[in-house]
mmCIF file of C-alpha atoms (C1' of nucleotides) in Angstrom:
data_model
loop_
_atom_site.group_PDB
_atom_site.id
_atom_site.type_symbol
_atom_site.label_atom_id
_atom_site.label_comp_id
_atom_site.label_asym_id
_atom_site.label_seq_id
_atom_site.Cartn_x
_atom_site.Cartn_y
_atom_site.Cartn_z
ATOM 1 C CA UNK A 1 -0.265 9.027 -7.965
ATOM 2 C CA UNK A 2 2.904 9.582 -5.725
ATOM 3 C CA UNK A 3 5.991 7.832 -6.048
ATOM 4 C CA UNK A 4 6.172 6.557 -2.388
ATOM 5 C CA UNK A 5 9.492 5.337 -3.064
ATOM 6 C CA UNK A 6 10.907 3.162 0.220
ATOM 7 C CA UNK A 7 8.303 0.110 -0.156
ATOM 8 C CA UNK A 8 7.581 -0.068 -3.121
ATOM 9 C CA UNK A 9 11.616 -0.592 -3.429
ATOM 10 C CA UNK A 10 11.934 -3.587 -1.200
ATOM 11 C CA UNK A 11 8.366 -4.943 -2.407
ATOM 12 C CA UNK A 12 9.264 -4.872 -6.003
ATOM 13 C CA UNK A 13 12.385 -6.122 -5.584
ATOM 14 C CA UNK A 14 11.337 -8.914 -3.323
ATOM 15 C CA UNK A 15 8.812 -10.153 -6.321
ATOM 16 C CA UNK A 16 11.590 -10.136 -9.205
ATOM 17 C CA UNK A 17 12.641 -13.213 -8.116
ATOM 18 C CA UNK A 18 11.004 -16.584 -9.384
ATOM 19 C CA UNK A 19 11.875 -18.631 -5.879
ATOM 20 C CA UNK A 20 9.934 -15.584 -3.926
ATOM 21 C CA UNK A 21 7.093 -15.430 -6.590
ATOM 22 C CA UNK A 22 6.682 -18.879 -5.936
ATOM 23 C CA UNK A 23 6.755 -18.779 -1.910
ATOM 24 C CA UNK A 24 4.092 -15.946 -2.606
ATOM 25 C CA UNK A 25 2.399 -17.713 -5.031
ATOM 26 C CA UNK A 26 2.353 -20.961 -2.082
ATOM 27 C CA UNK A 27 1.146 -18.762 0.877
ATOM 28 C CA UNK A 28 -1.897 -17.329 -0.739
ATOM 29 C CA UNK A 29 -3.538 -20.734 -0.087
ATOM 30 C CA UNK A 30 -2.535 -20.360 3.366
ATOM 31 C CA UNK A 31 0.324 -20.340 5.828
ATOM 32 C CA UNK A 32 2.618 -22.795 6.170
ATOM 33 C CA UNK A 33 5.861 -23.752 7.466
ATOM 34 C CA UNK A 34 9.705 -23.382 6.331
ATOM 35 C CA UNK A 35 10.458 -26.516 5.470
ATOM 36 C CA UNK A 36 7.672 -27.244 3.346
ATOM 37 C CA UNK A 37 7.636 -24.036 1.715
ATOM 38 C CA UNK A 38 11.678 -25.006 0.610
ATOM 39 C CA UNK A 39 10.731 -28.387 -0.140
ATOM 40 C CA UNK A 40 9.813 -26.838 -4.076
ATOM 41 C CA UNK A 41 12.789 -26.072 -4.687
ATOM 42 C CA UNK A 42 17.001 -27.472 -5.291
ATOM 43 C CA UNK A 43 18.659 -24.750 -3.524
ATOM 44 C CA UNK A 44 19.867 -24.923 0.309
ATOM 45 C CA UNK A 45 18.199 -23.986 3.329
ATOM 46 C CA UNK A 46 19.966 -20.970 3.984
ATOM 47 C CA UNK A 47 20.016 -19.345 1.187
ATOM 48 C CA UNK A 48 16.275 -20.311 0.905
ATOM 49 C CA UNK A 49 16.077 -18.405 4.306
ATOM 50 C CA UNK A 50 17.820 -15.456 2.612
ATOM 51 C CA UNK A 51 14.361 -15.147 0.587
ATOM 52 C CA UNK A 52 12.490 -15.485 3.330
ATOM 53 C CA UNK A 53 14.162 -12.721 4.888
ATOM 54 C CA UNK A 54 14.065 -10.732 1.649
ATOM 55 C CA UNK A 55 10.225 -11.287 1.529
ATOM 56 C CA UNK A 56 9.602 -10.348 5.583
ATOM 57 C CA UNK A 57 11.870 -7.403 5.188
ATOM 58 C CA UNK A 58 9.810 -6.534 2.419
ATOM 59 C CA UNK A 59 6.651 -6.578 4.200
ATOM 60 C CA UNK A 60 4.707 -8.417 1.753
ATOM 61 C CA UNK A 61 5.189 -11.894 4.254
ATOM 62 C CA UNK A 62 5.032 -12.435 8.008
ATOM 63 C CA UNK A 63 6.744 -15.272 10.151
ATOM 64 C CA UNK A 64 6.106 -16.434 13.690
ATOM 65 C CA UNK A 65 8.172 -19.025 15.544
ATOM 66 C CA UNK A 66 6.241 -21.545 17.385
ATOM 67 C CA UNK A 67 8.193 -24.494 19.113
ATOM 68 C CA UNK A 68 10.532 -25.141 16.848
ATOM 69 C CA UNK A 69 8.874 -24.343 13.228
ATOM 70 C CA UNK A 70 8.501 -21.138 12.239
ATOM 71 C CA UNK A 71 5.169 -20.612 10.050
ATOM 72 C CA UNK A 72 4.660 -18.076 7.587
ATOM 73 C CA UNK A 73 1.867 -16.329 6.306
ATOM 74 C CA UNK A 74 0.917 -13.781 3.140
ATOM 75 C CA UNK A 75 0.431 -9.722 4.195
ATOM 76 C CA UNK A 76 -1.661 -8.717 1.338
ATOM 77 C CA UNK A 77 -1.301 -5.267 2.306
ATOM 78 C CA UNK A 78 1.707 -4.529 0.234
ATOM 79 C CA UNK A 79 1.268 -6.877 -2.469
ATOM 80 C CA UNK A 80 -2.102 -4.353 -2.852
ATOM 81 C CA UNK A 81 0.105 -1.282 -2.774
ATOM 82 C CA UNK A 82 2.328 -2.572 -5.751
ATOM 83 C CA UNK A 83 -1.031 -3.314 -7.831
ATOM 84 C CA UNK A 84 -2.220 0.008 -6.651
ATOM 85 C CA UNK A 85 1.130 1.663 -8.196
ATOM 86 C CA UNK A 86 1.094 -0.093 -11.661
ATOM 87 C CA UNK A 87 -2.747 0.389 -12.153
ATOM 88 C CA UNK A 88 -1.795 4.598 -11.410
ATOM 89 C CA UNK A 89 0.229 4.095 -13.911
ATOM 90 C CA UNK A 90 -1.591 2.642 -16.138
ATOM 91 C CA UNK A 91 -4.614 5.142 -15.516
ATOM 92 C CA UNK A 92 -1.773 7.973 -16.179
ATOM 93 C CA UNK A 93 -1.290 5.866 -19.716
ATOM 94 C CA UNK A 94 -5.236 5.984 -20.850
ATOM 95 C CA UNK A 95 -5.213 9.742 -19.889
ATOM 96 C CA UNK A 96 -2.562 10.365 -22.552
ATOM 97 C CA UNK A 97 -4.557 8.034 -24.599
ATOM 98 C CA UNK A 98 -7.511 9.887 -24.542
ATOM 99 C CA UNK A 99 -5.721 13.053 -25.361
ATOM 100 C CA UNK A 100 -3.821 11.616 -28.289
ATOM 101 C CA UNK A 101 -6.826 8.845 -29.662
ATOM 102 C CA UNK A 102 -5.443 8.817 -33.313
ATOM 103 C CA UNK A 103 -1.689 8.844 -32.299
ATOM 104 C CA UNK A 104 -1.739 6.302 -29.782
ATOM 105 C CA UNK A 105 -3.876 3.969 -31.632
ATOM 106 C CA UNK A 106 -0.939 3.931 -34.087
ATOM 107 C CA UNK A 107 1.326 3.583 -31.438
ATOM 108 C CA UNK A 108 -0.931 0.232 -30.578
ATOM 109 C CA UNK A 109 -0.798 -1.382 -34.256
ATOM 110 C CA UNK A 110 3.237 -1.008 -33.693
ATOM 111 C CA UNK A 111 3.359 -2.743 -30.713
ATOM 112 C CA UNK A 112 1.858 -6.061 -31.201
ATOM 113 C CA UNK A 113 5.235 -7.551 -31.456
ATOM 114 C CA UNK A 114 7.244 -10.352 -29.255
ATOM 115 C CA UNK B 1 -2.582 -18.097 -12.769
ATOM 116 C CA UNK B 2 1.093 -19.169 -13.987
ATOM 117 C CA UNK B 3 4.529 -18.410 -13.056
ATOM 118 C CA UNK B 4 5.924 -17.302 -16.236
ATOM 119 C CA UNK B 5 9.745 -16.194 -14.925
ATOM 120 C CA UNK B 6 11.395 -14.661 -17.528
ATOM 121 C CA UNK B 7 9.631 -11.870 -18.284
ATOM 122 C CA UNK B 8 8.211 -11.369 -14.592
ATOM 123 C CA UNK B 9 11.726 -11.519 -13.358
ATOM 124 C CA UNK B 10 13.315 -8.546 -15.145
ATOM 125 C CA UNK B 11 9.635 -6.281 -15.442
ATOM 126 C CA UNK B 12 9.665 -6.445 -11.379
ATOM 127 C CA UNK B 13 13.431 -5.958 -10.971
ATOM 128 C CA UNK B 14 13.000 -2.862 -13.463
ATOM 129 C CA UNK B 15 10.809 -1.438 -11.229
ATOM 130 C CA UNK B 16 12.470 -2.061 -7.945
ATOM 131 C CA UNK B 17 14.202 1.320 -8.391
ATOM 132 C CA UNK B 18 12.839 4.442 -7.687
ATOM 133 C CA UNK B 19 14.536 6.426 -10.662
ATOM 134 C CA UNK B 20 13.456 4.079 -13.381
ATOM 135 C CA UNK B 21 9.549 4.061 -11.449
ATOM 136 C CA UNK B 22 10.544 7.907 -11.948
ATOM 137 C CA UNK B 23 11.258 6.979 -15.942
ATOM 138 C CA UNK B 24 8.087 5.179 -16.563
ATOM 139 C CA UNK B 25 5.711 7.821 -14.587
ATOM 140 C CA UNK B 26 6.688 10.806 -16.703
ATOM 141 C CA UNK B 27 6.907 8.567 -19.849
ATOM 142 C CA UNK B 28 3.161 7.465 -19.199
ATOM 143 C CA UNK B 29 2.694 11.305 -20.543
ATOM 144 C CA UNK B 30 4.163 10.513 -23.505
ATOM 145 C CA UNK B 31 7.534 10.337 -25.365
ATOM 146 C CA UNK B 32 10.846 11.904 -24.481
ATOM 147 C CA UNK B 33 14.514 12.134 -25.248
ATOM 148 C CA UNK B 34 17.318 10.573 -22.983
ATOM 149 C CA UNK B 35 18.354 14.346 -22.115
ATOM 150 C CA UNK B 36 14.970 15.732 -20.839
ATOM 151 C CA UNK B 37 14.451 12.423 -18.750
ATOM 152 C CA UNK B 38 17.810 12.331 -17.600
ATOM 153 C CA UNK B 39 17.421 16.052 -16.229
ATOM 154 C CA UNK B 40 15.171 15.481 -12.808
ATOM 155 C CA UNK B 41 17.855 13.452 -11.615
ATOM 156 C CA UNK B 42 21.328 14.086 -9.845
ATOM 157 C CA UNK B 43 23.200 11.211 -11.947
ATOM 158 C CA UNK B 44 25.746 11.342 -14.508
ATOM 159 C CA UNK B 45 24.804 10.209 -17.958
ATOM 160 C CA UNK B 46 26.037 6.912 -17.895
ATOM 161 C CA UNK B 47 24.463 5.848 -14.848
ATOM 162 C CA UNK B 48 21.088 7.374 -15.833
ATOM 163 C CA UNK B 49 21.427 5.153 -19.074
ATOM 164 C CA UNK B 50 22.107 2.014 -17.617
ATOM 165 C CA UNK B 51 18.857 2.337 -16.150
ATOM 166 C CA UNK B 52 17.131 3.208 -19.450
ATOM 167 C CA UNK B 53 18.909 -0.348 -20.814
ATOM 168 C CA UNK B 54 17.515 -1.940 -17.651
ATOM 169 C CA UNK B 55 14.567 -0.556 -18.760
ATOM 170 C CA UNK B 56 14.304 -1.689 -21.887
ATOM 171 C CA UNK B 57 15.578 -5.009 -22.212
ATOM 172 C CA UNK B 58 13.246 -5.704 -19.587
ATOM 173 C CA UNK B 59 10.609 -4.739 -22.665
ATOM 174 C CA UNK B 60 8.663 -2.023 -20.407
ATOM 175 C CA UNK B 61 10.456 0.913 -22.843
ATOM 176 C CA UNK B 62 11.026 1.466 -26.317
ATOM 177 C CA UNK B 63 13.603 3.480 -27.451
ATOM 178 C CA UNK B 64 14.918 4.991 -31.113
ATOM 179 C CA UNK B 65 16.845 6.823 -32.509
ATOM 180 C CA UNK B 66 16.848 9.808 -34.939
ATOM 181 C CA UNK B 67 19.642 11.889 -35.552
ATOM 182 C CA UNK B 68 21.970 12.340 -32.421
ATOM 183 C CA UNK B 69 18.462 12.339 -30.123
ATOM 184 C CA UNK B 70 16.953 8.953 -28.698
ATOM 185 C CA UNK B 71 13.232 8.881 -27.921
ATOM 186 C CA UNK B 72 11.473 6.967 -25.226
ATOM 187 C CA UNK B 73 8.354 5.594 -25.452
ATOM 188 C CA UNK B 74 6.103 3.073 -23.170
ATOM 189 C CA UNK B 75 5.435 -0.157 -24.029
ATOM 190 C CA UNK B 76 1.855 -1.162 -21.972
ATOM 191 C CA UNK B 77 2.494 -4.908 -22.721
ATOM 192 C CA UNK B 78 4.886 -5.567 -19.624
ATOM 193 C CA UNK B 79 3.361 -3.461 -17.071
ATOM 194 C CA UNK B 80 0.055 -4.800 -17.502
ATOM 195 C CA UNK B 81 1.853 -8.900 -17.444
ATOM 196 C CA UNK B 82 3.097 -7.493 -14.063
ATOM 197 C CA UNK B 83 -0.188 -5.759 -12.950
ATOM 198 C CA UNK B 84 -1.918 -9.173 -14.408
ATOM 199 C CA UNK B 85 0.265 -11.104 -12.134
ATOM 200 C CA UNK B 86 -0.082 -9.321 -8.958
ATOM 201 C CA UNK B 87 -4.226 -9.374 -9.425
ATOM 202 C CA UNK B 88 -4.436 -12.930 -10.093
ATOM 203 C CA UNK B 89 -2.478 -13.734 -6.805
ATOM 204 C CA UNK B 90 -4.865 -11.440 -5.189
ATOM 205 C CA UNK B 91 -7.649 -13.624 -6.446
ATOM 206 C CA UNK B 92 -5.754 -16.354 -5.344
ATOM 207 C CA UNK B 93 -5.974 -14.813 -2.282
ATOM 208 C CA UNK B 94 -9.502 -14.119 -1.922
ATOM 209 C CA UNK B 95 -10.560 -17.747 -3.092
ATOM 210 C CA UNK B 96 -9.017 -18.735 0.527
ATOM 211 C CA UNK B 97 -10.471 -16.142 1.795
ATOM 212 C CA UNK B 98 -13.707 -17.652 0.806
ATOM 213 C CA UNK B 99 -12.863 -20.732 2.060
ATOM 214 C CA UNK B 100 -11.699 -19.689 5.356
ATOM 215 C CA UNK B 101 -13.785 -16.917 5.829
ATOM 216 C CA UNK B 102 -13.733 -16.820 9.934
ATOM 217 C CA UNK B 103 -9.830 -16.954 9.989
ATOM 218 C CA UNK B 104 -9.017 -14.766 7.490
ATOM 219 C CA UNK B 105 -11.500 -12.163 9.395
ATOM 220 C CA UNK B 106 -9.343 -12.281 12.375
ATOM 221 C CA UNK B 107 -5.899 -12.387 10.001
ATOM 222 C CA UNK B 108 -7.038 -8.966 8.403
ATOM 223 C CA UNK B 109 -7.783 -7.482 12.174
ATOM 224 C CA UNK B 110 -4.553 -8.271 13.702
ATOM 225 C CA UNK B 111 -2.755 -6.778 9.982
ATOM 226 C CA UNK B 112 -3.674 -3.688 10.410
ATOM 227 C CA UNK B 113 -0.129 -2.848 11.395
ATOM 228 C CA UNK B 114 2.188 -0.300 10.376
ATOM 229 C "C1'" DC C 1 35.715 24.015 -40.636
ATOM 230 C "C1'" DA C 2 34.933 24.723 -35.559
ATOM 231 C "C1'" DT C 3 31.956 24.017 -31.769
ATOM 232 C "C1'" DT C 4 28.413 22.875 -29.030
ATOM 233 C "C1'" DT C 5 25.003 19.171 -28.079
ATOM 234 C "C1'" DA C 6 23.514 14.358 -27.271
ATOM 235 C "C1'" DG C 7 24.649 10.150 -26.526
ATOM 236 C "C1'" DT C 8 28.014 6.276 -26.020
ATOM 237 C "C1'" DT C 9 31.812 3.449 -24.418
ATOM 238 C "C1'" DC C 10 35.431 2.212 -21.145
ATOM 239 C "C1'" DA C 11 37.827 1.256 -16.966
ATOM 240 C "C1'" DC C 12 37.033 1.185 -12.368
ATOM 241 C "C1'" DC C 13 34.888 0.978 -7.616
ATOM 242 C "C1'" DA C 14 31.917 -0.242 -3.417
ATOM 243 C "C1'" DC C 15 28.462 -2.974 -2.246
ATOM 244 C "C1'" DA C 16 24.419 -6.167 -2.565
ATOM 245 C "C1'" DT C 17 22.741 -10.733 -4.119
ATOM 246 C "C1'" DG C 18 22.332 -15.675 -4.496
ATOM 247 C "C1'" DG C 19 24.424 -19.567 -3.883
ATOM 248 C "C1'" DC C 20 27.335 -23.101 -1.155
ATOM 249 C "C1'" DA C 21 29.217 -26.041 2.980
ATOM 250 C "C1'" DA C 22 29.682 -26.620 7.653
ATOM 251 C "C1'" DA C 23 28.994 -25.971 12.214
ATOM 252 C "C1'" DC C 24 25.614 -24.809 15.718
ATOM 253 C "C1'" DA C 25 21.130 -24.277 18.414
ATOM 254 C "C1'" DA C 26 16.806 -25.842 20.164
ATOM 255 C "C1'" DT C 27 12.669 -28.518 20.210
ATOM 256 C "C1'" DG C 28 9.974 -33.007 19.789
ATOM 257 C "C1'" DA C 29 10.025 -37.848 19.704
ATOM 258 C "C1'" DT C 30 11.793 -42.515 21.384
ATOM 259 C "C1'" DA D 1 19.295 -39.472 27.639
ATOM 260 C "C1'" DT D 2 19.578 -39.979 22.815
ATOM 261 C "C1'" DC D 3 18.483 -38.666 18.445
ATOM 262 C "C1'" DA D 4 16.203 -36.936 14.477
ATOM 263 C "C1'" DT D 5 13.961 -32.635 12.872
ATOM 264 C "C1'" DT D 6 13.922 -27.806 11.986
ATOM 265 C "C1'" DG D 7 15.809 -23.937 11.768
ATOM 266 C "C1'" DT D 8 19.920 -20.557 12.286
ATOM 267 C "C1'" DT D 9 24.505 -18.645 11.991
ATOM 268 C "C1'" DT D 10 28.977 -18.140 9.909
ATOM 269 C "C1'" DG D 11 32.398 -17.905 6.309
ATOM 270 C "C1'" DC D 12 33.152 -17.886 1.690
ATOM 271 C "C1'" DC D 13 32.677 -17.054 -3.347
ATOM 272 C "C1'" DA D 14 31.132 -15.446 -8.090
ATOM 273 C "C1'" DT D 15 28.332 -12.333 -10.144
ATOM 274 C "C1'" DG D 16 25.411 -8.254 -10.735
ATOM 275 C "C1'" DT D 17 24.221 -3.445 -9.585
ATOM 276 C "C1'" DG D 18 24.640 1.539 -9.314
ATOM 277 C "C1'" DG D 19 27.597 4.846 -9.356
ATOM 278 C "C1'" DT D 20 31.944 7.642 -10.965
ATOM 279 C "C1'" DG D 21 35.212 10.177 -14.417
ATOM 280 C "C1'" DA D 22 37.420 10.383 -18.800
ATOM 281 C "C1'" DA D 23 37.676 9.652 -23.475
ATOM 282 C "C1'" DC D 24 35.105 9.199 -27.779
ATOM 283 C "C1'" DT D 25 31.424 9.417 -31.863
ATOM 284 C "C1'" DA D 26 28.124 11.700 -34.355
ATOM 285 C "C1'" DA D 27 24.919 15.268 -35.607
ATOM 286 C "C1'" DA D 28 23.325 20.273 -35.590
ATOM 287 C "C1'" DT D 29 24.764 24.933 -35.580
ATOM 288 C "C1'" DG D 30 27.515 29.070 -36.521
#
DNA sequence: CATTTAGTTCACCACATGGCAAACAATGAT
DNA sequence: ATCATTGTTTGCCATGTGGTGAACTAAATG
């Protein structure tokens, strides 16, 4: 349950953007190249490379030039250590809730809003 | 397996800093007052509450007030949206890995970088 | 009432972010 | 050799973020 703070930084960060979600989102089906990873979406190429760079920097992508294309492709392996940090978390929650049944379960009833 | 932005967007950028990751760990043990979680940390008040609005307008807090002392509380929903996200890309993931079972062998041996 | 305590608001600052347009490689195709 | 394709770099700009200090409100406490 440690707070490992410099990745999870840049990989959190990275995903709370919808333009990076959606490169992620893209790459799980497999690698593929700039262009038709930008093709999605309105903005320019550069700043659409400023993701990209966001989401390599991040580790949770990897790019390789070949030629003249530059293909990218998902690393999972960070992506896994976000999901790993927010189901601690949540593990920390149901510990509390075990302790405090009756009180949480109000807490529960009160929170079915939005 | 959808994209849903809005609420995505702010959960994940709430969490992309280590003192509010801080906030939501020791409030996973239950509720507390601005002052006691504001004490681990070297910043001034105002600071520390911008990062408990952050917090909760991105809906993973609660907060109320009683007297001259605000109490913090969790609020499960948004971390398990984000957690929800994050495990169906992994699934996403692993149907390719299905498909592709030979390539994504070698993918996983040359990842196991850094 | 006077004073500490707890939180809030305000003005300000340095810096990062997300976008643009435009010019510049460098590779692949004709 | 020419030319289209695919990035890449460079300025530039508006906005957002994370921090500060100082002034202020409101509730317990003596």
């Amino acid at each position: 349950m440690e707070n490992c703070t410099p990745s999870l930084d840049t990989a959190f960060h990275a995903l709370a953007d919808p333009t990076r979600r959606a490169v992620i989102s893209r790459l799980m089906t497999g690698p593929a190249p700039v262009k038709e990873l930008a093709e999605p979406f309105s903005i320019g190429l550069p700043a659409f490379l400023k993701h990209l760079r966001v989401l390599e920097e991040s580790g949770l992508i990897a790019t390789e030039k070949s030629g003249r294309v530059r293909t990218c492709r998902i690393r999972p392996k960070r992506l896994l250590d976000a999901e790993t940090w927010l189901s601690e978390q949540r593990a920390l929650w149901q510990a509390g809730a075990d302790r405090l049944a009756a009180y949480v379960e109000n807490q529960m009833t009160e929170d079915n809003d939005e």
